[in-house]
mmCIF file of C-alpha atoms and ligand atoms in Angstrom:
data_model
loop_
_atom_site.group_PDB
_atom_site.id
_atom_site.type_symbol
_atom_site.label_atom_id
_atom_site.label_comp_id
_atom_site.label_asym_id
_atom_site.label_seq_id
_atom_site.Cartn_x
_atom_site.Cartn_y
_atom_site.Cartn_z
ATOM 1 C CA MET A 1 -24.724 5.976 6.419
ATOM 2 C CA ASN A 2 -25.082 8.155 9.514
ATOM 3 C CA VAL A 3 -21.558 9.315 10.474
ATOM 4 C CA ASP A 4 -22.613 11.676 13.232
ATOM 5 C CA ASP A 5 -22.382 9.064 15.814
ATOM 6 C CA LEU A 6 -20.191 5.942 15.057
ATOM 7 C CA SER A 7 -20.146 4.429 18.546
ATOM 8 C CA GLY A 8 -20.153 0.692 18.331
ATOM 9 C CA ARG A 9 -18.975 0.795 14.738
ATOM 10 C CA TRP A 10 -15.598 -0.419 13.526
ATOM 11 C CA ALA A 11 -13.669 1.347 10.727
ATOM 12 C CA LEU A 12 -10.649 0.023 8.940
ATOM 13 C CA VAL A 13 -8.121 2.470 7.339
ATOM 14 C CA THR A 14 -5.041 1.366 5.474
ATOM 15 C CA GLY A 15 -1.959 3.549 5.200
ATOM 16 C CA ALA A 16 -3.084 5.202 8.510
ATOM 17 C CA ALA A 17 0.389 6.280 9.692
ATOM 18 C CA SER A 18 0.551 9.364 7.732
ATOM 19 C CA GLY A 19 -1.371 12.062 5.765
ATOM 20 C CA ILE A 20 -4.951 11.379 4.665
ATOM 21 C CA GLY A 21 -5.102 7.952 6.308
ATOM 22 C CA ARG A 22 -4.046 9.279 9.705
ATOM 23 C CA ALA A 23 -6.397 12.180 9.562
ATOM 24 C CA THR A 24 -9.393 9.942 8.426
ATOM 25 C CA ALA A 25 -8.671 7.494 11.195
ATOM 26 C CA LEU A 26 -8.699 10.143 13.724
ATOM 27 C CA ALA A 27 -11.776 12.003 12.370
ATOM 28 C CA LEU A 28 -13.560 8.493 12.513
ATOM 29 C CA ALA A 29 -12.436 7.902 16.055
ATOM 30 C CA ARG A 30 -13.673 11.472 17.050
ATOM 31 C CA ARG A 31 -17.097 10.397 15.786
ATOM 32 C CA GLY A 32 -17.040 7.403 18.051
ATOM 33 C CA ALA A 33 -15.803 4.704 15.823
ATOM 34 C CA ASP A 34 -13.281 1.997 16.992
ATOM 35 C CA LEU A 35 -10.464 1.519 14.536
ATOM 36 C CA VAL A 36 -8.369 -1.160 12.762
ATOM 37 C CA ILE A 37 -5.365 0.527 11.191
ATOM 38 C CA CYS A 38 -2.437 -0.822 9.169
ATOM 39 C CA ASP A 39 0.691 0.616 7.441
ATOM 40 C CA ILE A 40 4.250 -0.505 6.586
ATOM 41 C CA ASP A 41 5.491 2.442 8.626
ATOM 42 C CA GLU A 42 5.542 0.789 12.148
ATOM 43 C CA ALA A 43 6.788 3.731 14.108
ATOM 44 C CA GLY A 44 4.135 6.145 12.468
ATOM 45 C CA LEU A 45 1.450 3.478 13.091
ATOM 46 C CA ASP A 46 2.321 3.288 16.812
ATOM 47 C CA THR A 47 1.990 7.098 17.185
ATOM 48 C CA VAL A 48 -1.437 7.041 15.548
ATOM 49 C CA ARG A 49 -2.524 4.047 17.599
ATOM 50 C CA GLY A 50 -1.613 6.231 20.728
ATOM 51 C CA GLU A 51 -3.534 9.181 19.284
ATOM 52 C CA ILE A 52 -6.679 7.024 18.727
ATOM 53 C CA GLU A 53 -6.372 5.506 22.196
ATOM 54 C CA ALA A 54 -6.083 9.030 23.780
ATOM 55 C CA LEU A 55 -9.606 9.707 22.203
ATOM 56 C CA GLY A 56 -10.876 6.838 24.214
ATOM 57 C CA ARG A 57 -11.435 4.497 21.256
ATOM 58 C CA ALA A 58 -10.257 0.763 20.786
ATOM 59 C CA VAL A 59 -7.653 0.237 18.241
ATOM 60 C CA LEU A 60 -6.196 -2.694 16.475
ATOM 61 C CA ALA A 61 -3.013 -1.798 14.616
ATOM 62 C CA ARG A 62 -0.877 -4.125 12.430
ATOM 63 C CA ALA A 63 2.222 -3.651 10.372
ATOM 64 C CA VAL A 64 0.901 -4.819 7.016
ATOM 65 C CA ASP A 65 1.997 -4.338 3.287
ATOM 66 C CA VAL A 66 -1.376 -4.023 1.432
ATOM 67 C CA ALA A 67 0.402 -5.194 -1.601
ATOM 68 C CA ASP A 68 1.298 -8.513 -0.040
ATOM 69 C CA ARG A 69 -1.516 -10.919 -0.488
ATOM 70 C CA GLU A 70 -0.521 -13.299 2.373
ATOM 71 C CA GLN A 71 -0.032 -10.456 4.776
ATOM 72 C CA MET A 72 -3.483 -9.050 3.837
ATOM 73 C CA ARG A 73 -5.107 -12.500 4.319
ATOM 74 C CA ALA A 74 -3.506 -12.957 7.738
ATOM 75 C CA PHE A 75 -4.482 -9.390 8.763
ATOM 76 C CA ALA A 76 -8.166 -10.015 7.744
ATOM 77 C CA GLU A 77 -8.093 -13.305 9.818
ATOM 78 C CA THR A 78 -6.897 -11.388 12.828
ATOM 79 C CA VAL A 79 -9.495 -8.729 12.445
ATOM 80 C CA HIS A 80 -12.304 -11.298 11.960
ATOM 81 C CA ALA A 81 -11.326 -13.230 15.034
ATOM 82 C CA GLU A 82 -12.056 -10.093 16.910
ATOM 83 C CA ILE A 83 -15.070 -8.669 15.182
ATOM 84 C CA PRO A 84 -17.545 -10.212 12.627
ATOM 85 C CA ALA A 85 -16.925 -7.438 10.087
ATOM 86 C CA VAL A 86 -15.908 -3.809 9.728
ATOM 87 C CA ASP A 87 -18.521 -1.195 9.130
ATOM 88 C CA ILE A 88 -16.460 1.288 7.233
ATOM 89 C CA LEU A 89 -13.531 0.183 5.062
ATOM 90 C CA VAL A 90 -11.060 2.934 3.853
ATOM 91 C CA ASN A 91 -8.617 1.670 1.169
ATOM 92 C CA ASN A 92 -6.189 4.605 1.389
ATOM 93 C CA ALA A 93 -2.543 3.343 1.359
ATOM 94 C CA GLY A 94 -0.852 4.816 -1.774
ATOM 95 C CA VAL A 95 2.240 6.042 -3.371
ATOM 96 C CA ALA A 96 3.207 8.220 -6.359
ATOM 97 C CA VAL A 97 5.551 8.100 -9.353
ATOM 98 C CA SER A 98 6.239 11.328 -11.301
ATOM 99 C CA ALA A 99 7.728 10.352 -14.644
ATOM 100 C CA THR A 100 6.933 10.304 -18.355
ATOM 101 C CA PHE A 101 5.611 7.060 -19.626
ATOM 102 C CA VAL A 102 9.003 6.326 -21.313
ATOM 103 C CA ASP A 103 10.924 7.157 -18.109
ATOM 104 C CA THR A 104 8.655 4.929 -16.046
ATOM 105 C CA THR A 105 10.608 1.638 -15.317
ATOM 106 C CA LEU A 106 8.781 -1.650 -15.237
ATOM 107 C CA GLU A 107 9.802 -1.945 -11.491
ATOM 108 C CA ASP A 108 7.960 1.427 -10.921
ATOM 109 C CA TRP A 109 4.889 -0.114 -12.521
ATOM 110 C CA ASP A 110 5.047 -3.165 -10.385
ATOM 111 C CA TRP A 111 5.513 -0.902 -7.186
ATOM 112 C CA ILE A 112 2.734 1.451 -7.884
ATOM 113 C CA LEU A 113 0.295 -1.147 -9.279
ATOM 114 C CA GLY A 114 0.963 -3.375 -6.357
ATOM 115 C CA ILE A 115 0.171 -0.686 -3.675
ATOM 116 C CA ASN A 116 -2.310 1.718 -5.345
ATOM 117 C CA LEU A 117 -4.450 -0.871 -7.223
ATOM 118 C CA VAL A 118 -3.756 -4.481 -5.965
ATOM 119 C CA GLY A 119 -3.747 -3.019 -2.372
ATOM 120 C CA VAL A 120 -7.211 -1.740 -2.884
ATOM 121 C CA ILE A 121 -8.342 -5.065 -4.466
ATOM 122 C CA HIS A 122 -6.856 -6.922 -1.507
ATOM 123 C CA GLY A 123 -8.765 -4.648 0.954
ATOM 124 C CA CYS A 124 -12.023 -5.219 -0.750
ATOM 125 C CA HIS A 125 -11.385 -8.996 -1.415
ATOM 126 C CA PHE A 126 -10.563 -9.731 2.237
ATOM 127 C CA PHE A 127 -12.972 -7.406 4.074
ATOM 128 C CA VAL A 128 -16.049 -6.942 1.868
ATOM 129 C CA PRO A 129 -17.254 -10.484 1.918
ATOM 130 C CA ARG A 130 -17.589 -10.409 5.649
ATOM 131 C CA MET A 131 -19.477 -7.157 5.455
ATOM 132 C CA ILE A 132 -22.004 -8.818 3.186
ATOM 133 C CA GLU A 133 -22.308 -11.880 5.299
ATOM 134 C CA ARG A 134 -22.965 -10.043 8.427
ATOM 135 C CA GLY A 135 -25.857 -8.233 6.644
ATOM 136 C CA ALA A 136 -25.699 -4.877 8.464
ATOM 137 C CA GLY A 137 -24.657 -2.672 5.629
ATOM 138 C CA GLY A 138 -21.639 -0.399 5.844
ATOM 139 C CA HIS A 139 -19.470 1.749 3.452
ATOM 140 C CA VAL A 140 -16.462 1.221 1.404
ATOM 141 C CA VAL A 141 -14.179 4.327 0.578
ATOM 142 C CA ASN A 142 -11.441 3.766 -2.013
ATOM 143 C CA ILE A 143 -9.040 6.632 -2.269
ATOM 144 C CA SER A 144 -8.628 7.445 -6.020
ATOM 145 C CA SER A 145 -7.548 11.004 -7.038
ATOM 146 C CA THR A 146 -8.121 13.873 -9.294
ATOM 147 C CA ALA A 147 -5.708 11.979 -11.453
ATOM 148 C CA GLY A 148 -8.316 9.173 -11.586
ATOM 149 C CA TYR A 149 -10.283 11.235 -14.164
ATOM 150 C CA PHE A 150 -8.073 14.183 -15.190
ATOM 151 C CA ALA A 151 -5.058 12.522 -16.951
ATOM 152 C CA VAL A 152 -1.861 14.424 -17.147
ATOM 153 C CA GLY A 153 1.602 13.716 -18.595
ATOM 154 C CA THR A 154 4.295 12.499 -16.110
ATOM 155 C CA MET A 155 1.574 10.760 -14.256
ATOM 156 C CA SER A 156 0.602 7.800 -16.496
ATOM 157 C CA ALA A 157 1.444 5.125 -14.010
ATOM 158 C CA TYR A 158 -0.213 6.991 -11.072
ATOM 159 C CA SER A 159 -3.266 7.749 -13.283
ATOM 160 C CA ALA A 160 -3.480 4.154 -14.456
ATOM 161 C CA THR A 161 -3.990 3.020 -10.907
ATOM 162 C CA LYS A 162 -6.360 5.827 -9.907
ATOM 163 C CA PHE A 163 -8.578 5.450 -12.946
ATOM 164 C CA ALA A 164 -8.729 1.713 -12.210
ATOM 165 C CA VAL A 165 -9.690 2.300 -8.538
ATOM 166 C CA ARG A 166 -12.421 4.715 -9.675
ATOM 167 C CA GLY A 167 -13.720 2.182 -12.208
ATOM 168 C CA MET A 168 -13.598 -0.751 -9.774
ATOM 169 C CA SER A 169 -15.382 1.212 -7.169
ATOM 170 C CA GLU A 170 -18.219 2.354 -9.456
ATOM 171 C CA ALA A 171 -18.752 -1.318 -10.522
ATOM 172 C CA MET A 172 -18.686 -2.577 -7.026
ATOM 173 C CA ARG A 173 -21.185 0.105 -6.088
ATOM 174 C CA GLY A 174 -23.908 -1.489 -8.134
ATOM 175 C CA GLU A 175 -23.219 -4.928 -6.750
ATOM 176 C CA LEU A 176 -23.006 -3.900 -3.089
ATOM 177 C CA ALA A 177 -26.091 -1.679 -3.056
ATOM 178 C CA VAL A 178 -28.381 -4.657 -2.603
ATOM 179 C CA HIS A 179 -26.504 -5.416 0.667
ATOM 180 C CA GLY A 180 -26.914 -1.834 1.912
ATOM 181 C CA ILE A 181 -23.215 -1.143 1.517
ATOM 182 C CA GLY A 182 -22.342 2.104 -0.193
ATOM 183 C CA VAL A 183 -19.169 2.551 -2.128
ATOM 184 C CA THR A 184 -17.447 5.993 -2.830
ATOM 185 C CA ALA A 185 -14.348 6.817 -4.992
ATOM 186 C CA VAL A 186 -12.872 9.664 -3.091
ATOM 187 C CA CYS A 187 -10.818 11.908 -5.508
ATOM 188 C CA PRO A 188 -8.733 14.471 -3.624
ATOM 189 C CA GLY A 189 -6.901 17.328 -5.452
ATOM 190 C CA ILE A 190 -3.734 18.588 -3.962
ATOM 191 C CA ILE A 191 -3.397 17.726 -0.234
ATOM 192 C CA ASP A 192 -0.500 18.840 1.965
ATOM 193 C CA THR A 193 0.874 15.426 3.012
ATOM 194 C CA PRO A 194 4.381 13.827 2.822
ATOM 195 C CA ILE A 195 3.440 11.877 -0.308
ATOM 196 C CA VAL A 196 5.380 13.978 -2.812
ATOM 197 C CA GLY A 197 8.490 14.007 -0.608
ATOM 198 C CA LYS A 198 8.439 10.196 -0.884
ATOM 199 C CA MET A 199 7.425 9.695 -4.485
ATOM 200 C CA ARG A 200 9.691 8.205 -7.274
ATOM 201 C CA VAL A 201 10.771 11.042 -9.620
ATOM 202 C CA ARG A 202 12.299 10.162 -13.043
ATOM 203 C CA GLY A 203 13.823 12.427 -15.765
ATOM 204 C CA GLY A 204 15.029 15.889 -15.807
ATOM 205 C CA ASP A 205 16.447 17.343 -12.765
ATOM 206 C CA GLU A 206 14.955 14.882 -10.158
ATOM 207 C CA GLN A 207 15.936 16.763 -7.100
ATOM 208 C CA GLU A 208 14.659 20.084 -8.336
ATOM 209 C CA ASN A 209 11.403 18.486 -9.508
ATOM 210 C CA ARG A 210 10.743 16.884 -6.166
ATOM 211 C CA ARG A 211 11.583 20.240 -4.331
ATOM 212 C CA LEU A 212 9.034 22.086 -6.668
ATOM 213 C CA ALA A 213 6.313 19.492 -6.076
ATOM 214 C CA VAL A 214 6.832 19.474 -2.266
ATOM 215 C CA GLN A 215 6.798 23.297 -2.356
ATOM 216 C CA ALA A 216 3.615 23.361 -4.538
ATOM 217 C CA PHE A 217 1.892 20.855 -2.141
ATOM 218 C CA SER A 218 2.776 22.736 0.837
ATOM 219 C CA ARG A 219 1.812 26.156 -0.796
ATOM 220 C CA ARG A 220 -1.631 24.670 -1.624
ATOM 221 C CA ALA A 221 -2.038 24.209 2.132
ATOM 222 C CA TYR A 222 -5.164 22.029 1.997
ATOM 223 C CA SER A 223 -4.859 19.827 5.075
ATOM 224 C CA PRO A 224 -5.595 16.188 5.427
ATOM 225 C CA GLU A 225 -7.833 16.997 8.307
ATOM 226 C CA ARG A 226 -9.929 19.084 6.188
ATOM 227 C CA LEU A 227 -10.049 16.431 3.543
ATOM 228 C CA ALA A 228 -11.155 13.785 6.171
ATOM 229 C CA GLN A 229 -14.169 16.002 6.855
ATOM 230 C CA GLY A 230 -15.033 15.810 3.120
ATOM 231 C CA ILE A 231 -14.659 11.946 3.364
ATOM 232 C CA LEU A 232 -17.105 11.811 6.234
ATOM 233 C CA LYS A 233 -19.623 13.955 4.243
ATOM 234 C CA ALA A 234 -19.178 11.688 1.130
ATOM 235 C CA ILE A 235 -19.955 8.588 3.256
ATOM 236 C CA ARG A 236 -23.038 10.286 4.714
ATOM 237 C CA LYS A 237 -24.202 11.272 1.178
ATOM 238 C CA ASN A 238 -23.321 7.939 -0.279
ATOM 239 C CA LYS A 239 -21.542 9.704 -3.222
ATOM 240 C CA VAL A 240 -20.384 7.695 -6.218
ATOM 241 C CA VAL A 241 -17.448 9.926 -6.887
ATOM 242 C CA ALA A 242 -16.231 12.496 -4.446
ATOM 243 C CA PRO A 243 -13.949 15.158 -5.855
ATOM 244 C CA ILE A 244 -13.183 17.083 -2.576
ATOM 245 C CA THR A 245 -10.975 20.150 -3.148
ATOM 246 C CA PRO A 246 -12.033 23.044 -5.347
ATOM 247 C CA GLU A 247 -9.529 22.092 -8.071
ATOM 248 C CA ALA A 248 -10.820 18.527 -7.867
ATOM 249 C CA ARG A 249 -14.292 19.834 -8.397
ATOM 250 C CA LEU A 250 -13.094 22.052 -11.279
ATOM 251 C CA PHE A 251 -11.324 19.300 -13.175
ATOM 252 C CA TRP A 252 -14.292 16.942 -12.628
ATOM 253 C CA TRP A 253 -16.410 19.671 -14.368
ATOM 254 C CA ILE A 254 -13.774 20.096 -17.231
ATOM 255 C CA VAL A 255 -13.553 16.433 -18.031
ATOM 256 C CA ARG A 256 -17.238 15.966 -18.271
ATOM 257 C CA TRP A 257 -18.250 19.209 -19.970
ATOM 258 C CA CYS A 258 -15.171 20.321 -21.814
ATOM 259 C CA PRO A 259 -12.951 17.224 -22.450
ATOM 260 C CA TRP A 260 -11.074 19.150 -25.341
ATOM 261 C CA LEU A 261 -9.803 21.607 -22.671
ATOM 262 C CA ALA A 262 -8.408 18.652 -20.616
ATOM 263 C CA HIS A 263 -6.629 17.297 -23.656
ATOM 264 C CA TRP A 264 -5.192 20.866 -24.475
ATOM 265 C CA MET A 265 -4.128 21.261 -20.852
ATOM 266 C CA ASN A 266 -2.427 17.982 -20.944
ATOM 267 C CA ARG A 267 -0.622 18.565 -24.239
ATOM 268 C CA ARG A 268 0.542 22.091 -22.966
ATOM 269 C CA GLY A 269 1.805 20.689 -19.681
ATOM 270 C CA SER A 270 3.635 17.876 -21.377
ATOM 271 C CA ALA A 271 5.321 20.209 -23.861
ATOM 272 C CA ARG A 272 6.635 22.283 -20.836
ATOM 273 C CA VAL A 273 7.831 19.208 -19.025
ATOM 274 C CA ALA A 274 9.798 18.123 -22.256
ATOM 275 C CA ARG A 275 11.222 21.698 -22.632
ATOM 276 C CA GLU A 276 12.403 21.604 -18.942
ATOM 277 C CA ALA A 277 14.018 18.157 -19.384
ATOM 278 C CA GLU A 278 15.914 19.245 -22.436
ATOM 279 C CA GLU A 279 17.080 22.329 -20.555
ATOM 280 C CA ALA A 280 18.049 20.199 -17.539
ATOM 281 C CA GLU A 281 20.131 17.760 -19.851
ATOM 282 C CA ARG A 282 21.816 20.715 -21.658
ATOM 283 C CA VAL A 283 22.828 22.214 -18.384
ATOM 284 C CA ALA A 284 24.084 18.895 -16.941
ATOM 285 C CA GLY A 285 26.404 18.771 -19.867
HETATM 286 N N1 NAD B 1 -1.819 13.915 -1.022
HETATM 287 C C1 NAD B 1 -2.419 14.177 -2.089
HETATM 288 O O1 NAD B 1 -2.402 15.406 -2.716
HETATM 289 C C2 NAD B 1 -3.244 13.135 -2.760
HETATM 290 C C3 NAD B 1 -4.242 13.483 -3.810
HETATM 291 C C4 NAD B 1 -4.986 12.545 -4.278
HETATM 292 C C5 NAD B 1 -4.937 11.298 -3.831
HETATM 293 N N2 NAD B 1 -4.153 10.926 -2.794
HETATM 294 C C6 NAD B 1 -4.101 9.522 -2.346
HETATM 295 O O2 NAD B 1 -4.382 9.545 -1.004
HETATM 296 C C7 NAD B 1 -3.753 8.315 -0.346
HETATM 297 C C8 NAD B 1 -2.910 8.685 0.862
HETATM 298 O O3 NAD B 1 -1.904 9.545 0.525
HETATM 299 P P1 NAD B 1 -1.253 10.697 1.356
HETATM 300 O O4 NAD B 1 -1.170 11.875 0.599
HETATM 301 O O5 NAD B 1 -1.850 10.795 2.656
HETATM 302 O O6 NAD B 1 0.269 10.127 1.523
HETATM 303 P P2 NAD B 1 1.188 9.692 2.629
HETATM 304 O O7 NAD B 1 2.505 9.440 2.154
HETATM 305 O O8 NAD B 1 1.123 10.813 3.714
HETATM 306 O O9 NAD B 1 0.467 8.432 3.287
HETATM 307 C C9 NAD B 1 0.403 7.187 2.729
HETATM 308 C C10 NAD B 1 0.504 6.140 3.654
HETATM 309 O O10 NAD B 1 0.486 4.947 3.026
HETATM 310 C C11 NAD B 1 1.487 4.147 3.610
HETATM 311 N N3 NAD B 1 1.792 2.926 2.583
HETATM 312 C C12 NAD B 1 2.622 3.023 1.433
HETATM 313 N N4 NAD B 1 2.829 1.907 0.960
HETATM 314 C C13 NAD B 1 2.123 1.042 1.706
HETATM 315 C C14 NAD B 1 1.923 -0.369 1.612
HETATM 316 N N5 NAD B 1 2.454 -1.121 0.614
HETATM 317 N N6 NAD B 1 1.159 -1.020 2.673
HETATM 318 C C15 NAD B 1 0.596 -0.216 3.682
HETATM 319 N N7 NAD B 1 0.790 1.015 3.762
HETATM 320 C C16 NAD B 1 1.514 1.694 2.793
HETATM 321 C C17 NAD B 1 2.617 5.002 3.858
HETATM 322 O O11 NAD B 1 3.515 4.363 4.777
HETATM 323 C C18 NAD B 1 1.895 6.192 4.434
HETATM 324 O O12 NAD B 1 1.744 6.055 5.738
HETATM 325 C C19 NAD B 1 -3.078 7.648 -1.503
HETATM 326 O O13 NAD B 1 -3.770 6.561 -2.060
HETATM 327 C C20 NAD B 1 -2.828 8.867 -2.473
HETATM 328 O O14 NAD B 1 -2.606 8.360 -3.850
HETATM 329 C C21 NAD B 1 -3.324 11.791 -2.171
#
């Protein structure tokens, strides 16, 4: 799909109030697209709506929980009352859990599956059929992650959702190709967004683990704006899987060509986490 000039096109981005969603919505608006955006963060959404309007683009913004089937159904009805179909659908809204499998509660599983996986299913279920019906092609971007192919300890719940999103995207890609609709699973590495500050952390010294994660993400300093340019490129090239940062590309190479190294790294990392948790417990008393 040509993304150099998106005038007259409509793009939908979920989770657009912050981070990658915000940066992608603005990047699409700068290329001329009009935007449909949603998020549960109403204040953040309002700010992004203003930023898109300041670029001279039309914007339809709604407070919507992607995990909620009825809210997503109503959202789609509102959108399709205005336009026949969106041209670009970006299922981006997501959250993270940092915990070993044993420490992950069933409520954590419900929470993360609801947003990261069912949210993407809802986006595709309620918006793709109208893209097909309209018959003018388009593109679906589902935000997976490096954790969607490189599995590491303390991220089993997050990885489960991101592997699933990648698998679903690849399956859909075959089905939608005949309708001229591309599908890409975007797999970012470490992007400096507020996601780790908000993630659920279980086990060990939770405050310290969050602080270290926030510090690591901020030190990596790969901006969501830079990632958004990678997303536009992936749409243009109609990539199946788009590992965008250098570490994302390195791990994509490792899992395909050196899977034993991936398993070794996972075991080593998990052993370190177990040691640190033991130490935190000892210090706590
Ligand atoms: N930041 C990274 O390093 C990174 C790496 C790989 C993948 N990702 C993925 O990128 C996506 C965006 O993450 P981000 O880093 O920009 O995080 P972020 O926290 O900055 O943005 C996520 C947005 O999703 C919204 N959201 C959360 N739950 C929602 C719900 N139920 N309904 C609607 N909106 C909801 C949040 O309010 C927030 O505005 C996520 O799917 C995440 O898993 C992020």
